Coordinates of C-alpha atoms in Angstrom, one line a residue:
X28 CA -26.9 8.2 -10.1
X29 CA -30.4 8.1 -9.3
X30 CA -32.3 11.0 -10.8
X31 CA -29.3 13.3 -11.0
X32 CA -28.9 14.9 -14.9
X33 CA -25.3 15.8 -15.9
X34 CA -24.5 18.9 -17.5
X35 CA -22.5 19.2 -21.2
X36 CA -18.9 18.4 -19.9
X37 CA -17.1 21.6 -21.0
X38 CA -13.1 21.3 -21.5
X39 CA -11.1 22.8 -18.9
X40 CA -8.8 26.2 -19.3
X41 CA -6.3 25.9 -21.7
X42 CA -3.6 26.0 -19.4
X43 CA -3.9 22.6 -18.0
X44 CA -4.1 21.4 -22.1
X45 CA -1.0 23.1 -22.6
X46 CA 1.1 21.8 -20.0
X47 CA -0.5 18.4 -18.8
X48 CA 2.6 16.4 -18.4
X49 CA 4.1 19.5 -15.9
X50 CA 0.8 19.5 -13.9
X51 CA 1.3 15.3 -14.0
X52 CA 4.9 16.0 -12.4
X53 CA 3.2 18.3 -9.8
X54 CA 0.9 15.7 -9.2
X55 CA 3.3 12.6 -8.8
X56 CA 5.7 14.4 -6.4
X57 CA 3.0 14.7 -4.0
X58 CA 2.2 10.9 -4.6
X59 CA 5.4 9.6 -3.7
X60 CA 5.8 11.6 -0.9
X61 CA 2.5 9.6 0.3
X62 CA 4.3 6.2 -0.9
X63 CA 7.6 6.9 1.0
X64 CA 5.9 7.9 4.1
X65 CA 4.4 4.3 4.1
X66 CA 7.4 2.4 2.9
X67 CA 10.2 4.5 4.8
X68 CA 9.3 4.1 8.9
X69 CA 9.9 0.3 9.2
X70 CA 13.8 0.6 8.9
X71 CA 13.8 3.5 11.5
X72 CA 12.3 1.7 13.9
X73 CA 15.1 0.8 15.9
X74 CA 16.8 4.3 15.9
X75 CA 12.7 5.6 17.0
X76 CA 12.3 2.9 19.6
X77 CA 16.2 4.2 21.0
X78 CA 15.6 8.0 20.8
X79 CA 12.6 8.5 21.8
X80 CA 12.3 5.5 24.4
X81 CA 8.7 4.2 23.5
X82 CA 7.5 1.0 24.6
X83 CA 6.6 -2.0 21.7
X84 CA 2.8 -1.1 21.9
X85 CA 3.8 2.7 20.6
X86 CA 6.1 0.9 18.1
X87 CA 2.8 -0.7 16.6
X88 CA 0.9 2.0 16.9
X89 CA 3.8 4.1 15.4
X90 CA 3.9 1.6 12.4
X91 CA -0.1 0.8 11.6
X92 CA -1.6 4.5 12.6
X93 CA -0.6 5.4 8.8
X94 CA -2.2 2.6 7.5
X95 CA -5.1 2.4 9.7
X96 CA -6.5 6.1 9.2
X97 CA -5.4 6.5 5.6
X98 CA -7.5 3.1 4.2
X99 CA -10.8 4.8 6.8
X100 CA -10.6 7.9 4.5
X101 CA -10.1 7.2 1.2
X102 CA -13.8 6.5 0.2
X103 CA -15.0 9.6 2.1
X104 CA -12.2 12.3 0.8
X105 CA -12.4 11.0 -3.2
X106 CA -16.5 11.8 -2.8
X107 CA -15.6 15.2 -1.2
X108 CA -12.9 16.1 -4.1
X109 CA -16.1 15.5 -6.7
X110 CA -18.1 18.0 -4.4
X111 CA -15.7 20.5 -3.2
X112 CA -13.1 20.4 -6.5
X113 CA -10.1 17.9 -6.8
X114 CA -7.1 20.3 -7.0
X115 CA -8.5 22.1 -3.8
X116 CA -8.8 18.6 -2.2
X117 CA -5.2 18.0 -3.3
X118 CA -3.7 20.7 -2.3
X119 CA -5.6 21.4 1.1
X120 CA -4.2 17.4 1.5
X121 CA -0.9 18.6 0.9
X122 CA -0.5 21.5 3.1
X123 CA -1.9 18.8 6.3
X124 CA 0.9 16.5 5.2
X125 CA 3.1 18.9 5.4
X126 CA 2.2 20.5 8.9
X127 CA 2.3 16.4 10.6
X128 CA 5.5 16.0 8.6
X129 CA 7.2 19.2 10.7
X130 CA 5.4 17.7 14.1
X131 CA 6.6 13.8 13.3
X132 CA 10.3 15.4 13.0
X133 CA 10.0 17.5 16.1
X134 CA 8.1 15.1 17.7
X135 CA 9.5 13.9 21.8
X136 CA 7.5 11.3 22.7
X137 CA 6.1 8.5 21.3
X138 CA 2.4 10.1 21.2
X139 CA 3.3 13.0 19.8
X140 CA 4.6 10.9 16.6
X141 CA 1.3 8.9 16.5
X142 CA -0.6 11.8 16.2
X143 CA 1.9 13.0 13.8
X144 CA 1.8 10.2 11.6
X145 CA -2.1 10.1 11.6
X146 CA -2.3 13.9 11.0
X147 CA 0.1 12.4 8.1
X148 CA -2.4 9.5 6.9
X149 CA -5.4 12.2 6.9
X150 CA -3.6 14.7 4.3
X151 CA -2.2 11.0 2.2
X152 CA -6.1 10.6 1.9
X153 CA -7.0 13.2 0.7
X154 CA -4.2 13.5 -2.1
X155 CA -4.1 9.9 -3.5
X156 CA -7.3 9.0 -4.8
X157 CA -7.6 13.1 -6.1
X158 CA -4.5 12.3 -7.8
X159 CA -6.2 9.8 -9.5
X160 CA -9.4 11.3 -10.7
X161 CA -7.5 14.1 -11.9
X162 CA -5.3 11.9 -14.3
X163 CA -8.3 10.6 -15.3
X164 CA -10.0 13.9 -16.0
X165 CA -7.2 15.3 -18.0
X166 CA -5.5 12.5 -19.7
X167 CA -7.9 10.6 -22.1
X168 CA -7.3 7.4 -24.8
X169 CA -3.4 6.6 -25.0
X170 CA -2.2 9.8 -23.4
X171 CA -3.8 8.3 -20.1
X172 CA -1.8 5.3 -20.6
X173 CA 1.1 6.5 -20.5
X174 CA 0.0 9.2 -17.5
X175 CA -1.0 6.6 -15.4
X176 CA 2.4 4.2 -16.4
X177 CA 4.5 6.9 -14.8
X178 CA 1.7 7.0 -11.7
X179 CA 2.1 3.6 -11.2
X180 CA 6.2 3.6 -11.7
X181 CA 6.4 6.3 -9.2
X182 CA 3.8 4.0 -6.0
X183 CA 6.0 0.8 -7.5
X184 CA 9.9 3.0 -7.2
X185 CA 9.0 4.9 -4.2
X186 CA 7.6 1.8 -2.3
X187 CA 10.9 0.1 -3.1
X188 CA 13.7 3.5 -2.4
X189 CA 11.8 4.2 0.6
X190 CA 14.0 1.6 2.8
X191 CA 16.5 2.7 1.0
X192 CA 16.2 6.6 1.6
X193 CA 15.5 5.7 5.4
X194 CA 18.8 3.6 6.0
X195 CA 21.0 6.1 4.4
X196 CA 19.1 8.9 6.3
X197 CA 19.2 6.9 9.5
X198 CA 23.3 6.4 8.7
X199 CA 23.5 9.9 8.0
X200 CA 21.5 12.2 9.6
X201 CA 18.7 11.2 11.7
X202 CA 15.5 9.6 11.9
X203 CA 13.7 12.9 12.5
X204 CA 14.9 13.9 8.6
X205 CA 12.8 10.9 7.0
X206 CA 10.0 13.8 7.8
X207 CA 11.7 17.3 7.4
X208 CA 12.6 15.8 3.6
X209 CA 8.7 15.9 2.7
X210 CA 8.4 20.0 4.0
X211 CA 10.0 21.1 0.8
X212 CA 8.9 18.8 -1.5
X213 CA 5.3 19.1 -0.4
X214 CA 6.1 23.2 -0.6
X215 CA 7.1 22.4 -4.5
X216 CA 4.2 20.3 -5.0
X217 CA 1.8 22.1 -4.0
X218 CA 3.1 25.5 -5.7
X219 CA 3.2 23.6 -9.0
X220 CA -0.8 22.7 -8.5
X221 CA -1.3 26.0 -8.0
X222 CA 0.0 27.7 -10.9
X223 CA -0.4 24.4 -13.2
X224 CA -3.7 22.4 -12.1
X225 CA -6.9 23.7 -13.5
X226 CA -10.1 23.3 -11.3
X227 CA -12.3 20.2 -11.9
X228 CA -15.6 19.0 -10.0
X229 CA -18.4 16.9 -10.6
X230 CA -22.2 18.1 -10.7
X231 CA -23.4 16.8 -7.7
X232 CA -24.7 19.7 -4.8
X233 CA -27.0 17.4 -3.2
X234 CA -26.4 16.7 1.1
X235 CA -23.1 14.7 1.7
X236 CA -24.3 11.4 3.2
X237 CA -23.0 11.5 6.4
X238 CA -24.0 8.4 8.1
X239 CA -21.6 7.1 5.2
X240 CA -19.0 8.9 6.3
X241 CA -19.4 7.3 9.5
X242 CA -20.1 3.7 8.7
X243 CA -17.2 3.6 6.4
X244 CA -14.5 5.2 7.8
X245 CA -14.8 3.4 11.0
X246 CA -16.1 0.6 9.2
X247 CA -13.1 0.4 7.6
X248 CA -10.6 1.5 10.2
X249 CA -11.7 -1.6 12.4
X250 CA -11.3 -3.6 9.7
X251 CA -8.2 -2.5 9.1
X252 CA -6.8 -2.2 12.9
X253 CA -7.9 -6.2 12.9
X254 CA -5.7 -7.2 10.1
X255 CA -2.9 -5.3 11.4
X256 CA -2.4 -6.3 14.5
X257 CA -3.9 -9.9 14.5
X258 CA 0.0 -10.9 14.6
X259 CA 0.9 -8.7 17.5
X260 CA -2.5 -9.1 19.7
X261 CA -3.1 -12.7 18.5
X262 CA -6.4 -13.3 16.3
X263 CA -9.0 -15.3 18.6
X264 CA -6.7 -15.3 21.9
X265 CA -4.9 -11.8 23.1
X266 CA -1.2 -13.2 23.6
X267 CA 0.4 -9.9 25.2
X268 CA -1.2 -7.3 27.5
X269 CA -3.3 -4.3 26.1
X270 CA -4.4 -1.1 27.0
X271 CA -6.9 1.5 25.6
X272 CA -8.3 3.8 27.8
X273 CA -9.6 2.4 30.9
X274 CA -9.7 -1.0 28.9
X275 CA -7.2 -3.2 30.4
X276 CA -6.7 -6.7 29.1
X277 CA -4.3 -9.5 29.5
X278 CA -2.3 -12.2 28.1
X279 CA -5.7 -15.4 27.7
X280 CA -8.6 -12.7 27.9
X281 CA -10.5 -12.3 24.4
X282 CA -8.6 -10.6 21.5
X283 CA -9.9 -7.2 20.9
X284 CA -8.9 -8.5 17.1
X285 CA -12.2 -10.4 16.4
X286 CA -14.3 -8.1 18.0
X287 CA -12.6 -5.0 15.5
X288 CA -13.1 -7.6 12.6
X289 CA -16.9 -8.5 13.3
X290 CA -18.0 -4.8 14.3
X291 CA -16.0 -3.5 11.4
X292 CA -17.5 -5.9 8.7
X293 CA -20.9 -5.3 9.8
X294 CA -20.7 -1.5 9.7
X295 CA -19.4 -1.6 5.9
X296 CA -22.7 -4.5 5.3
X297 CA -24.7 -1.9 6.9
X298 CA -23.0 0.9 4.5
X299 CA -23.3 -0.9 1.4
X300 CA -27.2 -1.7 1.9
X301 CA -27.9 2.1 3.0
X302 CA -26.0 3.0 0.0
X303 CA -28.3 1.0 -2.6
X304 CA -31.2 2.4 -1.2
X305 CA -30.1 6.2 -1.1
X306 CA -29.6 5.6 -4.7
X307 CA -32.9 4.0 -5.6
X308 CA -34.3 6.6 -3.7
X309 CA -32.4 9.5 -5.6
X310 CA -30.6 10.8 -2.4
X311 CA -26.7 11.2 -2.4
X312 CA -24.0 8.1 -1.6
X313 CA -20.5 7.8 -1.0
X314 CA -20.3 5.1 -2.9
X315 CA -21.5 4.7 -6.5
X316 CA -22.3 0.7 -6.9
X317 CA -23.8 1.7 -10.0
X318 CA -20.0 2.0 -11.1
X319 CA -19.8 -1.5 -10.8
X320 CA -21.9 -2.5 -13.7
X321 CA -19.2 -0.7 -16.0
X322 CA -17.3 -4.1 -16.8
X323 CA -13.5 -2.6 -16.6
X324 CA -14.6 -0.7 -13.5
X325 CA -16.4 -3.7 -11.5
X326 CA -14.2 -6.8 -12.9
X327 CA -10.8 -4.8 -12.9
X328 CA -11.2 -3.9 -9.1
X329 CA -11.9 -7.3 -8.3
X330 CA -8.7 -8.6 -10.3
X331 CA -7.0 -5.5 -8.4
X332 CA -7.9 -6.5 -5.1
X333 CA -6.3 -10.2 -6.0
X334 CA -3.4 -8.7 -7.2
X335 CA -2.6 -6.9 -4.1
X336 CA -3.1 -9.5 -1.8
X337 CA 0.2 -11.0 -3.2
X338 CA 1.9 -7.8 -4.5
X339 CA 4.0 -6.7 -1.9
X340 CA 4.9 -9.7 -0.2
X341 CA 8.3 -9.9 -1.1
X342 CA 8.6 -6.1 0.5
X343 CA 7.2 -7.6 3.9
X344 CA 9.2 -10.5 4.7
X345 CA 12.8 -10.0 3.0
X346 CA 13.8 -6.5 4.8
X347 CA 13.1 -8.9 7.9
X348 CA 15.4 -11.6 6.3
X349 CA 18.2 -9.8 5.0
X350 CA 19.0 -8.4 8.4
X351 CA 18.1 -11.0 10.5
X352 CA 20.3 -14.0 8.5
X353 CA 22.5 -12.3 6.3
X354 CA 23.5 -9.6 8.6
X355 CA 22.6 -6.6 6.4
X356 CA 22.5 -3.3 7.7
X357 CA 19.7 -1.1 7.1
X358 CA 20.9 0.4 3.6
X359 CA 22.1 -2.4 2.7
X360 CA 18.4 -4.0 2.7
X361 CA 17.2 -0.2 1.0
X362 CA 20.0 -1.1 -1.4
X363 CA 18.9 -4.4 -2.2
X364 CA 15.4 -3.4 -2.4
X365 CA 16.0 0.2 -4.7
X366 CA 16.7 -2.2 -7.6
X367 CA 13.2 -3.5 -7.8
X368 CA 12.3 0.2 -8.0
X369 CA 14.3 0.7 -11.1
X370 CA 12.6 -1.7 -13.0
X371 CA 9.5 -0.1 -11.4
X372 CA 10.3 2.9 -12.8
X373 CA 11.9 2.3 -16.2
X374 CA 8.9 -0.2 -17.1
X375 CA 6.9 2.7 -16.2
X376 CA 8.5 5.0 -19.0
X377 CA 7.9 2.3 -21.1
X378 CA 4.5 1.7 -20.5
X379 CA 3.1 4.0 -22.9
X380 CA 4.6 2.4 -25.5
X381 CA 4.9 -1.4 -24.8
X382 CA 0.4 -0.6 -24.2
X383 CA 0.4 1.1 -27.5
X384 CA 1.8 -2.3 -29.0
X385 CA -0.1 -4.8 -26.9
X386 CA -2.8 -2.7 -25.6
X387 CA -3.5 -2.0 -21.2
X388 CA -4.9 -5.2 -20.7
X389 CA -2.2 -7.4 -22.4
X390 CA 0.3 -5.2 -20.7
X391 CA -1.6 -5.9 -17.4
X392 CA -0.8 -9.4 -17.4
X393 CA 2.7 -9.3 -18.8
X394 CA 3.1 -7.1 -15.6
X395 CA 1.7 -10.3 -14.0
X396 CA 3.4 -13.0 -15.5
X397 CA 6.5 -11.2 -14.7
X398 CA 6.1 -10.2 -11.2
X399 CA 5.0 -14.4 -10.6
X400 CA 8.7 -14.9 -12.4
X401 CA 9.9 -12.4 -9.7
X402 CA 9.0 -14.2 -6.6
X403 CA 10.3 -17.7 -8.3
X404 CA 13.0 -16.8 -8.8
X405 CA 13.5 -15.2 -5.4
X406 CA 12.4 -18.4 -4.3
X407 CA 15.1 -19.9 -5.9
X408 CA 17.9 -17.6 -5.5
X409 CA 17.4 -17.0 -1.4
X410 CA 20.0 -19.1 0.6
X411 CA 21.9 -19.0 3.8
X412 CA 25.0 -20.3 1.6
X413 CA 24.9 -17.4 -1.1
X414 CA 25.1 -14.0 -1.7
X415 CA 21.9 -12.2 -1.5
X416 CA 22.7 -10.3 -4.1
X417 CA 21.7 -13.0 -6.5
X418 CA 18.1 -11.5 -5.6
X419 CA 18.6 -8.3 -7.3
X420 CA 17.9 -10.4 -10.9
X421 CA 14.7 -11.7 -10.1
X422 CA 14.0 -8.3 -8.3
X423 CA 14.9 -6.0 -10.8
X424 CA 12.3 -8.6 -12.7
X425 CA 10.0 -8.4 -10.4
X426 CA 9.9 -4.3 -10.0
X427 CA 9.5 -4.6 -14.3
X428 CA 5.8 -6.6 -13.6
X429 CA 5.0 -4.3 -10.8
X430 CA 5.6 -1.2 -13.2
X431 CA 3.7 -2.4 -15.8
X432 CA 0.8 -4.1 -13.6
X433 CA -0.2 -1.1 -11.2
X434 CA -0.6 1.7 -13.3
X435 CA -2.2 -0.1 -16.7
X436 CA -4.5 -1.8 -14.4
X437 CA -5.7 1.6 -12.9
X438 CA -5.6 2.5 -16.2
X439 CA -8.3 0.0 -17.0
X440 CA -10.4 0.7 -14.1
X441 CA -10.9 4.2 -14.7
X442 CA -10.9 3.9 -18.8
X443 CA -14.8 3.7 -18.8
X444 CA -15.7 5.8 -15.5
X445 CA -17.0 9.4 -16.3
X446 CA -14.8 12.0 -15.4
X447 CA -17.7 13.8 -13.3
X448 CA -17.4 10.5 -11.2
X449 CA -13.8 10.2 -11.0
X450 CA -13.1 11.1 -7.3
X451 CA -15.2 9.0 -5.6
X452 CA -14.5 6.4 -8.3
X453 CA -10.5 5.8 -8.0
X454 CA -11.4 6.3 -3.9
X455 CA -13.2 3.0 -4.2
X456 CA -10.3 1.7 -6.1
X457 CA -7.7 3.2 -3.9
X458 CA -9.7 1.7 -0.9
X459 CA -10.0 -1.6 -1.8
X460 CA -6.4 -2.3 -2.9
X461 CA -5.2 -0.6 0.3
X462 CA -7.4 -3.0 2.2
X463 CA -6.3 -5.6 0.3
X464 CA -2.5 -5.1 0.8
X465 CA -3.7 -4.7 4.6
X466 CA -5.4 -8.5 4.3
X467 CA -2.5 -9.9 2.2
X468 CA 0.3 -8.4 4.7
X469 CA -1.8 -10.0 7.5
X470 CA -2.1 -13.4 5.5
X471 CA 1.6 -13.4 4.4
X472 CA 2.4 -12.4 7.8
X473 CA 0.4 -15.6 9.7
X474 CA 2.2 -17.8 6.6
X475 CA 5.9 -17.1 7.5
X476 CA 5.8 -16.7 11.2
X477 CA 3.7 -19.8 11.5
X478 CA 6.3 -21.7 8.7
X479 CA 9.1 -20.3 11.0
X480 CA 8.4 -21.5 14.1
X481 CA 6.9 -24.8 13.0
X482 CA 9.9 -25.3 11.1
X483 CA 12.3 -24.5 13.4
X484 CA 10.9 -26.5 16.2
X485 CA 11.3 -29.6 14.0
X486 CA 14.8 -28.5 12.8
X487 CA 16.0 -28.5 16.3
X488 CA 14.0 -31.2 17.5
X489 CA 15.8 -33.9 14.9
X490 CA 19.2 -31.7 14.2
X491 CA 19.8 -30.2 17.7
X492 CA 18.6 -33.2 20.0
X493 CA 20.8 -31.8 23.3
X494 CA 18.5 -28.6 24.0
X495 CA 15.7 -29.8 26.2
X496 CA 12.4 -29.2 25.1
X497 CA 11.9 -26.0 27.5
X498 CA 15.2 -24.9 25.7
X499 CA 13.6 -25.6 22.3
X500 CA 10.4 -23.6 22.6
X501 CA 12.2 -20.8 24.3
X502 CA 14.5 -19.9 21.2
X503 CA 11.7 -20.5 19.1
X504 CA 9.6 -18.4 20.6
X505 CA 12.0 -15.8 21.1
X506 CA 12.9 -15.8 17.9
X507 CA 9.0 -15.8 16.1
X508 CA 8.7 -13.0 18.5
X509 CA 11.6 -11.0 17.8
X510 CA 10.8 -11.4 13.4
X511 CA 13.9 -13.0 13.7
X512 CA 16.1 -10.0 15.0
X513 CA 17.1 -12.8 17.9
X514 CA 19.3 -14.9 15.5
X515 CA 22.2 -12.8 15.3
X516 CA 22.5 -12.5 19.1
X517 CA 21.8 -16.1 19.3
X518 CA 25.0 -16.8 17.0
X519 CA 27.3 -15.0 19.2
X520 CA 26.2 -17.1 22.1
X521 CA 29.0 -19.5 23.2
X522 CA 28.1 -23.0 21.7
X523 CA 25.3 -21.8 19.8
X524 CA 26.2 -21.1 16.2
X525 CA 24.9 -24.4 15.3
X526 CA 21.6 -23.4 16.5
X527 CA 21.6 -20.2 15.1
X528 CA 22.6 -21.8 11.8
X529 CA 19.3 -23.5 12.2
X530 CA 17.2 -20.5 12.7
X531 CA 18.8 -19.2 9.7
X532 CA 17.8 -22.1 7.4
X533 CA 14.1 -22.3 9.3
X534 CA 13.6 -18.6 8.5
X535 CA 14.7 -19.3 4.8
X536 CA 12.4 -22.1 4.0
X537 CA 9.9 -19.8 5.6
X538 CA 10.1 -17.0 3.5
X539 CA 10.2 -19.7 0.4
X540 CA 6.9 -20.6 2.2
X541 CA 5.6 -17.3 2.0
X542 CA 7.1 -16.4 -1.3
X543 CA 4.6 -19.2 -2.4
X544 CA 1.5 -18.2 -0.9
X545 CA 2.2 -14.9 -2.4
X546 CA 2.7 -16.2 -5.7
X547 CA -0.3 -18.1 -5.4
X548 CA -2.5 -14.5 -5.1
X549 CA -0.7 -13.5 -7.9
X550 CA -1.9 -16.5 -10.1
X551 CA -5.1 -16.1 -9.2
X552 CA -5.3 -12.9 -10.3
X553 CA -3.7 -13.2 -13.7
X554 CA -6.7 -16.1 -14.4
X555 CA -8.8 -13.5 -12.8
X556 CA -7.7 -11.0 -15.1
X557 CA -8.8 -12.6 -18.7
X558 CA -12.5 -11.6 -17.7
X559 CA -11.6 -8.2 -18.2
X560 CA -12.9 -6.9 -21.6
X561 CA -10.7 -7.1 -24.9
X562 CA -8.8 -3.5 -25.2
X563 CA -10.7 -1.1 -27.4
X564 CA -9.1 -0.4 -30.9
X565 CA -7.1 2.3 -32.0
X566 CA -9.5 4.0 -33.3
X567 CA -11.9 4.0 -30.6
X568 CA -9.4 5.2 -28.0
X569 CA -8.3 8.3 -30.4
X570 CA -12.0 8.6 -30.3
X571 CA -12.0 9.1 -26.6
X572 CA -9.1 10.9 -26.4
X573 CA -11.3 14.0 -28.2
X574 CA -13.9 13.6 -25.1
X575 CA -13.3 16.9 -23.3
X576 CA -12.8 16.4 -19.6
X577 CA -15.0 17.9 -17.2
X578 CA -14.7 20.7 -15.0

């Protein structure tokens, strides 16, 4: 970076040496407490919207706040654990998670639970990408391998139990407990950095960029906000009422969606440009696009930003399906859904290993191949007519790939970054996959809703050719709008099973739909990924493994 000089990188204290793998546990139990707070809110929606009486625009905001503030941050919190030290970034992250966890649990009103769950999103941001760096500054050759295999089990397991965790909670207990179970978790977490987490920074003390700050995270969080709620708002066209302030805006006025996504893209243009020239100038960025000339780092973000437009598809669309056509309570979906965590997590103890044979890369695009076999065979196995537990085969398939994929293509990323650079480095990482999810969720989204309704109309239109037309495009609407949820009620309807029956095999075919566009991203990725460089050899890697990490 410009004309800054990098001292002699000097090993850390013996204590994290000696007991890596019990400052690694310390490290992932914080992570998943960031994964599960993202996975676990959709199934509590219902119980939210009933307790606490909010209307559907605090629903949305309830559901994308997370989201929203956590991708605006990522960049600017990695940069800052570089400056101000990583294990004081993570655990300063952990103790705000903590306090919004105790307001989102005691929280009385729908506000009061936004706020919580942004106050939540802040402290995820600051934890995830410092996670990361710190792997990478104390793991090195195949020991960071398998580090970053059991990283990437735990986002790939918790993503999946999280529905599960929340039904059974939501059974249980209450809604208000998916939150009071992070307090002493994040209590243990952070106790264990303390005692177990040596120090690390990088070398940098020159002025934090602050215009960066700026440009980015609200960059970013427009960006974001756009993808989100293009759906709900509608993408060119506002298709409900909305409110922000004194803004008021109806159903046929402009969508405040474009405007987000135009404002947002230009401020992240305006970003990157002002970051090239701090650099050639020798002043201080945020982002370090001389990273992307390293060949792993620049090539294997672009294959990870594929990848994740795809990833999670199945995770979007079949919590919807399950209990709209089949019927499935809440853990019964979290049931369904834990068994692609389990192959999530055991291909993540095995990642070590099956890398050691193949090396990262290879096992990169088995994780691939095999997630692409997932969502065929989910494809093939979803059906109004059979059980849907047939899926949990090409699920517990599909969670292997994932397992495998995520953390050995971090892995890669972060193989050839300096350790002195590793904050801000896996925040770039961290950012763009999050942003990509956003994109693909938004995408998928557009795909199945659009398939469902299209199809559907047509379904009735030749199979149901009593309803009227004004009939017709009221249950289709109603039921596009409702995610489905209106088929159930539909079917108990006197003389309407038939057309429920239809919705049912619509919403199928739609999900197939999706399924395929998401298996699509997925191809284009593993292509993608064979212009990553060949993996280093043995030799090299034990080589690397001796580079001391920095402090």
């Amino acid at each position: 970076m410009g004309a800054v000089m990098t001292k002699q990188l000097q090993a850390p204290e013996a204590g994290t040496q000696a007991r890596p793998w019990l400052a690694l546990v310390a490290l992932l139990l914080g992570v998943s407490l960031i994964v599960l707070e993202g996975s676990i809110v959709n199934v509590l929606i219902p119980t939210i919207v009933q307790d606490l009486s909010i209307d559907r625009t605090s629903v949305l905001w309830v559901t994308s706040i997370y989201s929203l503030v956590f991708a605006a941050l990522l960049i600017t919190f990695g940069v800052l654990s570089d400056r101000i030290g990583r294990k004081r970034m993570f655990m300063l992250g952990t103790a705000i998670f903590i306090a919004f966890n105790l307001l989102a649990g005691a929280a009385q009103s729908g506000d009061m639970l936004i706020l919580a769950r942004a106050g939540e999103a802040v402290g995820g941001a600051m934890m995830l990408p410092t996670s990361m760096a710190i792997i990478n500054v104390n793991f090195r050759g195949p020991m960071r391998a398998a580090a970053f295999g059991l990283w990437g089990a735990v986002f790939g397991g918790m993503a999946a139990f999280g529905p599960l965790l929340g039904g059974w909670l939501a059974d249980v207990a209450s809604w208000r407990w998916a939150f009071y179970i992070n307090v002493p978790l994040g209590l243990i977490s952070l106790v264990m950095v303390w005692f177990v987490i040596v120090e690390s920074k990088g070398e940098d003390r020159r002025r934090l960029d602050v215009g960066g700050v700026i440009t980015s995270s609200v960059g970013l969080g427009l960006i974001v906000f756009g993808l989100i709620e293009g759906q709900a708002l509608g993408w060119w066209t506002l298709i409900t009422t909305w409110d922000l302030g004194p803004i008021a805006l109806t159903a046929g006025d402009l969508s405040p969606v474009p405007i987000a996504l135009a404002i947002g893209a230009l401020l992240i243009a305006v970003f990157l440009v002002s970051q090239s020239r701090r650099a050639k100038a020798g002043k201080s960025v945020l982002m370090d696009l001389s990273l992307f000339r390293i060949r792993r780092y620049g090539y294997g973000n672009v294959v990870a930003t594929l990848v994740s437009l795809g990833e999670f598809g199945v995770l979007f669309a079949l919590p919807l399906w399950l209990q709209s056509v089949q019927g499935f309570s809440a853990l019964q979906t979290g049931a369904l859904l834990a068994i692609l965590g389990i192959g999530a997590v055991l291909a993540g103890g095995a990642a070590r290993h099956v890398s050691a044979a193949l090396g990262s890369t290879r096992v990169v695009r088995l994780g691939m191949v095999l997630e692409i076999v997932g969502i065929i065979g989910v494809m093939l196995t979803i059906s109004v007519d059979r059980s849907a537990w047939w899926m949990a085969i090409p699920l517990f398939v599909y969670g292997i790939g994932v397992g495998f994929d995520s953390a050995q293509l971090t892995n890669v990323i972060l193989s050839d970054v300096p350790p002195q650079r590793s904050g801000g480095a896996s925040s770039v990482t961290s950012t763009l996959r999050q942003v990509g999810s956003t994109l693909g969720s938004a995408m998928l989204g557009t795909v199945l809703f659009v398939s469902l309704g299209l199809a559907l109309s047509n379904d009735l239109a030749v199979n149901q050719p009593q309803i009227s037309e004004e009939q017709r495009t009221q249950i289709v609407d109603e039921v596009v709008d409702t995610s489905g949820e209106a088929i159930i009620p539909l079917e108990q309807q006197p003389g309407m099973s038939d057309v429920a029956n239809e919705a049912k095999q619509s919403y199928t075919r739609a999900v197939q739909i999706m399924a395929a566009f998401a298996g699509g991203a997925m191809v284009i990725g593993l292509l993608a990924s064979f212009g990553l460089p060949a993996d280093r050899r043995r030799d090299e890697e034990e080589e690397d493994q001796k580079v001391p990490a920095s402090t």
